[in-house]
């Protein structure tokens, strides 16, 4: 547990939350400031700041809850779609430094939108990045 981490406090029960699911390692609860009704957060109970701080098995165990959780959130909000979002770092929009997945139910005309400005690679840039990322993974 990290001192002063809101989600650690929720995970330990020190702070209240509207918990929809819990097991030994994970918890899901309603976001306090929902982008849409039913906006749910899935967290590991253990404190990790970024997904890159987690091991593959811990990410697997956490994300394994997503299909069932997503289905319940979608069906009970009558949503016609769902965004699953996981931010890492302040620049990405992460405001709570404890790994979490957002499940955001979507309905026609909800006004949330979803449009990021797609870019283009400069000549040779994609190939250079491809080589670098492939090498980093090898
Ligand atoms: P982030 O911006 O880090 O990806 O998302 C953090 C989310 O946590 C936000 O959507 C915010 O509304 C939610 N949040 C922040 N503090 C609390 C809290 O004390 N309780 C609950 N349930 N959600 C919180
Ligand atoms: Zn934490």
Short mmCIF file of N, CA and C and ligand atoms in Angstrom, two decimals:
data_model
loop_
_atom_site.label_atom_id
_atom_site.label_comp_id
_atom_site.label_asym_id
_atom_site.label_seq_id
_atom_site.Cartn_x
_atom_site.Cartn_y
_atom_site.Cartn_z
N UNK A 1 0.85 -1.21 0.00
CA UNK A 1 0.00 0.00 0.00
C UNK A 1 0.87 1.24 0.00
N UNK A 2 0.51 2.20 -0.83
CA UNK A 2 1.27 3.45 -0.89
C UNK A 2 0.56 4.50 -0.04
N UNK A 3 1.33 5.20 0.76
CA UNK A 3 0.76 6.26 1.59
C UNK A 3 0.15 7.31 0.67
N UNK A 4 -0.98 7.84 1.06
CA UNK A 4 -1.64 8.91 0.31
C UNK A 4 -2.17 8.48 -1.06
N UNK A 5 -2.33 7.19 -1.29
CA UNK A 5 -2.94 6.74 -2.54
C UNK A 5 -4.41 6.45 -2.28
N UNK A 6 -5.26 7.19 -2.99
CA UNK A 6 -6.72 7.05 -2.79
C UNK A 6 -7.18 5.62 -3.07
N UNK A 7 -6.65 5.03 -4.15
CA UNK A 7 -7.14 3.71 -4.52
C UNK A 7 -6.61 2.63 -3.57
N UNK A 8 -5.43 2.81 -3.00
CA UNK A 8 -4.96 1.88 -1.96
C UNK A 8 -5.90 1.95 -0.76
N UNK A 9 -6.34 3.16 -0.45
CA UNK A 9 -7.24 3.31 0.70
C UNK A 9 -8.60 2.67 0.41
N UNK A 10 -9.06 2.80 -0.82
CA UNK A 10 -10.32 2.13 -1.20
C UNK A 10 -10.12 0.62 -1.14
N UNK A 11 -8.99 0.14 -1.68
CA UNK A 11 -8.72 -1.31 -1.71
C UNK A 11 -8.67 -1.90 -0.31
N UNK A 12 -8.15 -1.14 0.65
CA UNK A 12 -8.02 -1.65 2.02
C UNK A 12 -9.30 -1.44 2.83
N UNK A 13 -10.24 -0.69 2.29
CA UNK A 13 -11.47 -0.40 3.02
C UNK A 13 -11.39 0.84 3.89
N UNK A 14 -10.24 1.51 3.85
CA UNK A 14 -10.07 2.72 4.67
C UNK A 14 -10.91 3.88 4.14
N UNK A 15 -11.17 3.86 2.84
CA UNK A 15 -12.05 4.86 2.21
C UNK A 15 -13.21 4.11 1.57
N UNK A 16 -14.42 4.67 1.67
CA UNK A 16 -15.57 3.98 1.08
C UNK A 16 -15.60 4.10 -0.45
N UNK A 17 -16.22 3.13 -1.06
CA UNK A 17 -16.45 3.18 -2.51
C UNK A 17 -17.67 2.32 -2.80
N UNK A 18 -18.27 2.55 -3.96
CA UNK A 18 -19.42 1.73 -4.38
C UNK A 18 -18.86 0.54 -5.15
N UNK A 19 -18.57 -0.51 -4.40
CA UNK A 19 -17.85 -1.67 -4.93
C UNK A 19 -18.81 -2.61 -5.66
N UNK A 20 -18.50 -2.89 -6.92
CA UNK A 20 -19.36 -3.80 -7.68
C UNK A 20 -18.78 -5.20 -7.73
N UNK A 21 -17.49 -5.31 -7.46
CA UNK A 21 -16.84 -6.62 -7.52
C UNK A 21 -15.55 -6.57 -6.71
N UNK A 22 -15.23 -7.68 -6.08
CA UNK A 22 -14.00 -7.75 -5.31
C UNK A 22 -13.56 -9.19 -5.18
N UNK A 23 -12.26 -9.44 -5.34
CA UNK A 23 -11.71 -10.72 -4.92
C UNK A 23 -10.41 -10.44 -4.18
N UNK A 24 -9.57 -11.44 -3.99
CA UNK A 24 -8.37 -11.23 -3.16
C UNK A 24 -7.43 -10.20 -3.77
N UNK A 25 -7.40 -10.10 -5.09
CA UNK A 25 -6.39 -9.27 -5.75
C UNK A 25 -6.93 -8.07 -6.51
N UNK A 26 -8.22 -8.00 -6.72
CA UNK A 26 -8.78 -6.95 -7.57
C UNK A 26 -10.06 -6.40 -6.98
N UNK A 27 -10.38 -5.19 -7.41
CA UNK A 27 -11.62 -4.56 -6.97
C UNK A 27 -12.15 -3.70 -8.12
N UNK A 28 -13.47 -3.65 -8.24
CA UNK A 28 -14.09 -2.75 -9.22
C UNK A 28 -15.14 -1.93 -8.49
N UNK A 29 -15.14 -0.63 -8.78
CA UNK A 29 -16.08 0.26 -8.09
C UNK A 29 -16.49 1.38 -9.03
N UNK A 30 -17.61 2.02 -8.70
CA UNK A 30 -18.10 3.11 -9.54
C UNK A 30 -17.20 4.33 -9.41
N UNK A 31 -16.90 4.95 -10.55
CA UNK A 31 -16.12 6.18 -10.54
C UNK A 31 -16.93 7.28 -9.87
N UNK A 32 -16.26 8.05 -9.02
CA UNK A 32 -16.94 9.09 -8.24
C UNK A 32 -17.42 10.26 -9.12
N UNK A 33 -16.78 10.42 -10.27
CA UNK A 33 -17.16 11.50 -11.19
C UNK A 33 -17.36 10.88 -12.57
N UNK A 34 -18.47 10.18 -12.76
CA UNK A 34 -18.64 9.34 -13.96
C UNK A 34 -18.75 10.14 -15.25
N UNK A 35 -18.12 9.61 -16.29
CA UNK A 35 -18.31 10.18 -17.63
C UNK A 35 -19.66 9.76 -18.18
N UNK A 36 -20.18 8.68 -17.66
CA UNK A 36 -21.53 8.21 -17.99
C UNK A 36 -21.97 7.36 -16.80
N UNK A 37 -23.29 7.23 -16.57
CA UNK A 37 -23.74 6.38 -15.47
C UNK A 37 -23.20 4.96 -15.65
N UNK A 38 -22.68 4.41 -14.57
CA UNK A 38 -22.12 3.05 -14.64
C UNK A 38 -20.62 3.03 -14.91
N UNK A 39 -20.02 4.20 -15.13
CA UNK A 39 -18.56 4.30 -15.33
C UNK A 39 -17.88 3.60 -14.14
N UNK A 40 -17.13 2.57 -14.46
CA UNK A 40 -16.56 1.69 -13.43
C UNK A 40 -15.04 1.66 -13.56
N UNK A 41 -14.37 1.53 -12.43
CA UNK A 41 -12.91 1.41 -12.41
C UNK A 41 -12.54 0.04 -11.89
N UNK A 42 -11.61 -0.61 -12.57
CA UNK A 42 -11.07 -1.90 -12.14
C UNK A 42 -9.63 -1.69 -11.71
N UNK A 43 -9.31 -2.07 -10.49
CA UNK A 43 -7.95 -1.86 -9.98
C UNK A 43 -7.36 -3.15 -9.40
N UNK A 44 -6.02 -3.26 -9.43
CA UNK A 44 -5.39 -4.30 -8.61
C UNK A 44 -5.37 -3.80 -7.17
N UNK A 45 -5.53 -4.67 -6.20
CA UNK A 45 -5.49 -4.19 -4.81
C UNK A 45 -4.09 -3.73 -4.42
N UNK A 46 -3.09 -4.37 -5.03
CA UNK A 46 -1.71 -3.97 -4.76
C UNK A 46 -1.40 -2.69 -5.54
N UNK A 47 -0.56 -1.86 -4.96
CA UNK A 47 -0.25 -0.59 -5.59
C UNK A 47 0.79 -0.74 -6.70
N UNK A 48 0.40 -0.37 -7.91
CA UNK A 48 1.32 -0.21 -9.04
C UNK A 48 1.00 1.13 -9.64
N UNK A 49 2.01 1.92 -9.93
CA UNK A 49 1.75 3.25 -10.51
C UNK A 49 1.36 3.15 -11.97
N UNK A 50 2.08 2.32 -12.72
CA UNK A 50 1.89 2.22 -14.16
C UNK A 50 1.76 0.76 -14.55
N UNK A 51 1.15 0.53 -15.69
CA UNK A 51 1.02 -0.86 -16.15
C UNK A 51 2.39 -1.47 -16.41
N UNK A 52 3.37 -0.62 -16.73
CA UNK A 52 4.74 -1.11 -16.96
C UNK A 52 5.42 -1.54 -15.65
N UNK A 53 4.82 -1.24 -14.51
CA UNK A 53 5.36 -1.71 -13.23
C UNK A 53 4.85 -3.11 -12.89
N UNK A 54 3.88 -3.59 -13.67
CA UNK A 54 3.26 -4.88 -13.36
C UNK A 54 3.92 -6.00 -14.16
N UNK A 55 3.78 -7.21 -13.65
CA UNK A 55 4.26 -8.38 -14.40
C UNK A 55 3.13 -8.85 -15.32
N UNK A 56 3.50 -9.65 -16.30
CA UNK A 56 2.49 -10.20 -17.21
C UNK A 56 1.43 -11.00 -16.46
N UNK A 57 1.80 -11.86 -15.51
CA UNK A 57 0.74 -12.61 -14.80
C UNK A 57 -0.21 -11.72 -14.00
N UNK A 58 0.33 -10.63 -13.41
CA UNK A 58 -0.58 -9.77 -12.63
C UNK A 58 -1.50 -8.98 -13.55
N UNK A 59 -0.99 -8.57 -14.72
CA UNK A 59 -1.86 -7.90 -15.69
C UNK A 59 -2.90 -8.89 -16.22
N UNK A 60 -2.47 -10.11 -16.49
CA UNK A 60 -3.40 -11.14 -16.99
C UNK A 60 -4.52 -11.39 -15.99
N UNK A 61 -4.13 -11.53 -14.72
CA UNK A 61 -5.15 -11.82 -13.70
C UNK A 61 -6.13 -10.65 -13.57
N UNK A 62 -5.60 -9.44 -13.63
CA UNK A 62 -6.47 -8.26 -13.51
C UNK A 62 -7.39 -8.13 -14.73
N UNK A 63 -6.80 -8.20 -15.90
CA UNK A 63 -7.59 -7.96 -17.11
C UNK A 63 -8.55 -9.11 -17.41
N UNK A 64 -8.32 -10.25 -16.80
CA UNK A 64 -9.25 -11.38 -16.99
C UNK A 64 -10.65 -11.04 -16.48
N UNK A 65 -10.76 -10.05 -15.59
CA UNK A 65 -12.08 -9.65 -15.09
C UNK A 65 -12.84 -8.78 -16.09
N UNK A 66 -12.13 -8.27 -17.09
CA UNK A 66 -12.76 -7.26 -17.96
C UNK A 66 -13.98 -7.78 -18.74
N UNK A 67 -13.92 -8.95 -19.37
CA UNK A 67 -15.09 -9.34 -20.16
C UNK A 67 -16.38 -9.44 -19.35
N UNK A 68 -16.30 -10.08 -18.18
CA UNK A 68 -17.51 -10.26 -17.37
C UNK A 68 -18.00 -8.93 -16.80
N UNK A 69 -17.03 -8.12 -16.37
CA UNK A 69 -17.36 -6.80 -15.83
C UNK A 69 -17.97 -5.92 -16.92
N UNK A 70 -17.36 -5.95 -18.08
CA UNK A 70 -17.85 -5.15 -19.21
C UNK A 70 -19.26 -5.56 -19.58
N UNK A 71 -19.50 -6.86 -19.61
CA UNK A 71 -20.83 -7.34 -19.99
C UNK A 71 -21.88 -6.87 -18.98
N UNK A 72 -21.55 -6.92 -17.69
CA UNK A 72 -22.51 -6.49 -16.65
C UNK A 72 -22.76 -4.99 -16.74
N UNK A 73 -21.68 -4.22 -16.93
CA UNK A 73 -21.83 -2.76 -17.01
C UNK A 73 -22.66 -2.38 -18.23
N UNK A 74 -22.37 -3.00 -19.35
CA UNK A 74 -23.11 -2.68 -20.58
C UNK A 74 -24.57 -3.08 -20.44
N UNK A 75 -24.83 -4.29 -19.95
CA UNK A 75 -26.23 -4.74 -19.91
C UNK A 75 -27.04 -3.92 -18.90
N UNK A 76 -26.45 -3.59 -17.77
CA UNK A 76 -27.22 -2.91 -16.72
C UNK A 76 -27.34 -1.40 -16.93
N UNK A 77 -26.58 -0.87 -17.89
CA UNK A 77 -26.74 0.55 -18.22
C UNK A 77 -27.45 0.70 -19.57
N UNK A 78 -27.81 -0.43 -20.17
CA UNK A 78 -28.41 -0.41 -21.51
C UNK A 78 -27.52 0.31 -22.52
N UNK A 79 -26.23 0.18 -22.34
CA UNK A 79 -25.30 0.85 -23.26
C UNK A 79 -25.25 0.10 -24.58
N UNK A 80 -24.87 0.83 -25.62
CA UNK A 80 -24.70 0.17 -26.91
C UNK A 80 -23.23 0.01 -27.26
N UNK A 81 -22.36 0.45 -26.36
CA UNK A 81 -20.93 0.29 -26.56
C UNK A 81 -20.20 0.59 -25.28
N UNK A 82 -18.89 0.44 -25.32
CA UNK A 82 -18.09 0.62 -24.10
C UNK A 82 -16.68 1.02 -24.49
N UNK A 83 -16.14 2.02 -23.81
CA UNK A 83 -14.71 2.31 -23.93
C UNK A 83 -14.00 1.73 -22.73
N UNK A 84 -12.91 1.00 -22.99
CA UNK A 84 -12.01 0.57 -21.91
C UNK A 84 -10.73 1.36 -22.09
N UNK A 85 -10.37 2.08 -21.04
CA UNK A 85 -9.27 3.03 -21.13
C UNK A 85 -8.34 2.82 -19.95
N UNK A 86 -7.06 2.90 -20.19
CA UNK A 86 -6.09 2.70 -19.11
C UNK A 86 -4.97 3.70 -19.34
N UNK A 87 -4.93 4.73 -18.52
CA UNK A 87 -3.97 5.82 -18.70
C UNK A 87 -2.70 5.58 -17.90
N UNK A 88 -1.58 5.98 -18.47
CA UNK A 88 -0.29 5.85 -17.80
C UNK A 88 0.48 7.15 -17.90
N UNK A 89 0.66 7.80 -16.77
CA UNK A 89 1.41 9.05 -16.75
C UNK A 89 0.50 10.25 -16.89
N UNK A 90 0.92 11.32 -16.26
CA UNK A 90 0.12 12.55 -16.23
C UNK A 90 -0.21 13.05 -17.63
N UNK A 91 0.74 12.94 -18.54
CA UNK A 91 0.53 13.45 -19.89
C UNK A 91 -0.59 12.69 -20.62
N UNK A 92 -0.84 11.45 -20.17
CA UNK A 92 -1.88 10.63 -20.80
C UNK A 92 -3.25 10.89 -20.20
N UNK A 93 -3.28 11.63 -19.10
CA UNK A 93 -4.54 11.88 -18.41
C UNK A 93 -4.65 11.16 -17.08
N UNK A 94 -3.61 10.42 -16.69
CA UNK A 94 -3.68 9.70 -15.40
C UNK A 94 -3.60 10.70 -14.26
N UNK A 95 -4.61 10.69 -13.43
CA UNK A 95 -4.62 11.60 -12.27
C UNK A 95 -4.48 10.84 -10.96
N UNK A 96 -4.77 9.55 -10.96
CA UNK A 96 -4.55 8.73 -9.77
C UNK A 96 -3.46 7.72 -10.11
N UNK A 97 -2.35 7.81 -9.38
CA UNK A 97 -1.17 7.01 -9.69
C UNK A 97 -1.25 5.59 -9.13
N UNK A 98 -2.33 4.94 -9.44
CA UNK A 98 -2.54 3.53 -9.07
C UNK A 98 -3.26 2.94 -10.28
N UNK A 99 -2.66 1.91 -10.87
CA UNK A 99 -3.20 1.36 -12.13
C UNK A 99 -4.70 1.12 -12.06
N UNK A 100 -5.39 1.54 -13.09
CA UNK A 100 -6.83 1.28 -13.16
C UNK A 100 -7.29 1.25 -14.61
N UNK A 101 -8.28 0.42 -14.86
CA UNK A 101 -8.97 0.40 -16.14
C UNK A 101 -10.29 1.14 -15.96
N UNK A 102 -10.58 2.04 -16.88
CA UNK A 102 -11.90 2.66 -16.92
C UNK A 102 -12.80 1.81 -17.81
N UNK A 103 -14.02 1.57 -17.36
CA UNK A 103 -15.05 0.98 -18.24
C UNK A 103 -16.13 2.04 -18.37
N UNK A 104 -16.25 2.58 -19.56
CA UNK A 104 -17.14 3.73 -19.77
C UNK A 104 -18.25 3.33 -20.74
N UNK A 105 -19.47 3.15 -20.21
CA UNK A 105 -20.57 2.77 -21.09
C UNK A 105 -20.87 3.88 -22.08
N UNK A 106 -21.18 3.49 -23.30
CA UNK A 106 -21.46 4.47 -24.34
C UNK A 106 -22.85 4.28 -24.93
N UNK A 107 -23.52 5.38 -25.17
CA UNK A 107 -24.82 5.33 -25.83
C UNK A 107 -24.84 6.36 -26.93
N UNK A 108 -25.68 6.14 -27.92
CA UNK A 108 -25.84 7.10 -29.01
C UNK A 108 -26.18 8.46 -28.43
N UNK A 109 -25.51 9.49 -28.90
CA UNK A 109 -25.85 10.85 -28.49
C UNK A 109 -25.40 11.19 -27.07
N UNK A 110 -24.50 10.40 -26.50
CA UNK A 110 -24.07 10.72 -25.12
C UNK A 110 -23.15 11.93 -25.06
N UNK A 111 -22.72 12.39 -26.21
CA UNK A 111 -21.95 13.64 -26.26
C UNK A 111 -20.50 13.48 -25.84
N UNK A 112 -20.09 12.28 -25.49
CA UNK A 112 -18.70 12.10 -25.04
C UNK A 112 -17.71 12.18 -26.20
N UNK A 113 -18.15 11.69 -27.35
CA UNK A 113 -17.27 11.71 -28.52
C UNK A 113 -16.09 10.79 -28.34
N UNK A 114 -15.33 10.65 -29.37
CA UNK A 114 -14.06 9.94 -29.29
C UNK A 114 -13.31 10.23 -30.58
N UNK A 115 -12.42 11.17 -30.51
CA UNK A 115 -11.67 11.48 -31.72
C UNK A 115 -10.31 12.00 -31.32
N UNK A 116 -9.29 11.25 -31.65
CA UNK A 116 -7.93 11.72 -31.47
C UNK A 116 -7.39 12.04 -32.85
N UNK A 117 -6.59 13.06 -32.95
CA UNK A 117 -6.08 13.45 -34.25
C UNK A 117 -5.03 12.47 -34.73
N UNK A 118 -5.38 11.71 -35.76
CA UNK A 118 -4.45 10.73 -36.31
C UNK A 118 -3.31 11.45 -37.01
N UNK A 119 -2.11 10.93 -36.85
CA UNK A 119 -0.94 11.57 -37.46
C UNK A 119 -0.43 10.82 -38.67
N UNK A 120 0.70 11.27 -39.17
CA UNK A 120 1.38 10.61 -40.28
C UNK A 120 2.85 10.49 -39.94
N UNK A 121 3.47 9.42 -40.41
CA UNK A 121 4.89 9.26 -40.19
C UNK A 121 5.67 10.07 -41.21
N UNK A 122 6.77 10.65 -40.74
CA UNK A 122 7.73 11.23 -41.68
C UNK A 122 8.44 10.08 -42.39
N UNK A 123 9.07 10.40 -43.51
CA UNK A 123 9.76 9.37 -44.30
C UNK A 123 10.80 8.65 -43.43
N UNK A 124 10.68 7.33 -43.35
CA UNK A 124 11.66 6.52 -42.61
C UNK A 124 11.39 6.39 -41.12
N UNK A 125 10.47 7.20 -40.62
CA UNK A 125 10.24 7.22 -39.16
C UNK A 125 9.61 5.92 -38.67
N UNK A 126 8.62 5.43 -39.41
CA UNK A 126 7.95 4.19 -39.00
C UNK A 126 8.95 3.03 -39.00
N UNK A 127 9.77 2.95 -40.06
CA UNK A 127 10.74 1.86 -40.16
C UNK A 127 11.74 1.92 -39.00
N UNK A 128 12.18 3.15 -38.67
CA UNK A 128 13.14 3.31 -37.58
C UNK A 128 12.52 2.88 -36.25
N UNK A 129 11.27 3.29 -36.02
CA UNK A 129 10.61 2.91 -34.78
C UNK A 129 10.33 1.41 -34.73
N UNK A 130 9.95 0.88 -35.87
CA UNK A 130 9.71 -0.57 -35.96
C UNK A 130 10.94 -1.33 -35.51
N UNK A 131 12.09 -0.94 -36.04
CA UNK A 131 13.34 -1.61 -35.68
C UNK A 131 13.62 -1.47 -34.19
N UNK A 132 13.45 -0.25 -33.68
CA UNK A 132 13.75 -0.01 -32.27
C UNK A 132 12.84 -0.82 -31.35
N UNK A 133 11.54 -0.82 -31.66
CA UNK A 133 10.59 -1.52 -30.78
C UNK A 133 10.80 -3.03 -30.87
N UNK A 134 11.02 -3.51 -32.10
CA UNK A 134 11.27 -4.96 -32.26
C UNK A 134 12.52 -5.37 -31.51
N UNK A 135 13.54 -4.53 -31.56
CA UNK A 135 14.80 -4.85 -30.86
C UNK A 135 14.59 -4.83 -29.36
N UNK A 136 13.81 -3.83 -28.88
CA UNK A 136 13.53 -3.75 -27.44
C UNK A 136 12.79 -4.98 -26.95
N UNK A 137 11.99 -5.57 -27.85
CA UNK A 137 11.19 -6.75 -27.46
C UNK A 137 11.96 -8.06 -27.59
N UNK A 138 13.10 -8.00 -28.28
CA UNK A 138 13.81 -9.28 -28.55
C UNK A 138 14.78 -9.62 -27.42
P1 LIG B 1 -7.39 8.82 -14.38
O1 LIG B 1 -7.59 10.25 -14.79
O2 LIG B 1 -6.25 8.67 -13.39
O3 LIG B 1 -7.27 7.88 -15.54
O4 LIG B 1 -8.72 8.39 -13.64
C1 LIG B 1 -8.92 8.53 -12.26
C2 LIG B 1 -10.40 8.37 -12.01
O5 LIG B 1 -10.59 8.14 -10.63
C3 LIG B 1 -11.23 9.58 -12.39
O6 LIG B 1 -12.21 9.21 -13.35
C4 LIG B 1 -11.85 10.03 -11.06
O7 LIG B 1 -13.17 10.49 -11.20
C5 LIG B 1 -11.77 8.78 -10.22
N1 LIG B 1 -11.64 9.02 -8.80
C6 LIG B 1 -10.78 9.88 -8.22
N2 LIG B 1 -10.91 9.84 -6.88
C7 LIG B 1 -11.87 8.92 -6.62
C8 LIG B 1 -12.46 8.43 -5.41
O8 LIG B 1 -12.12 8.83 -4.28
N3 LIG B 1 -13.43 7.49 -5.53
C9 LIG B 1 -13.83 7.02 -6.73
N4 LIG B 1 -14.80 6.10 -6.74
N5 LIG B 1 -13.30 7.45 -7.91
C10 LIG B 1 -12.33 8.40 -7.84
ZN1 LIG B 2 -2.30 2.73 -4.60
#
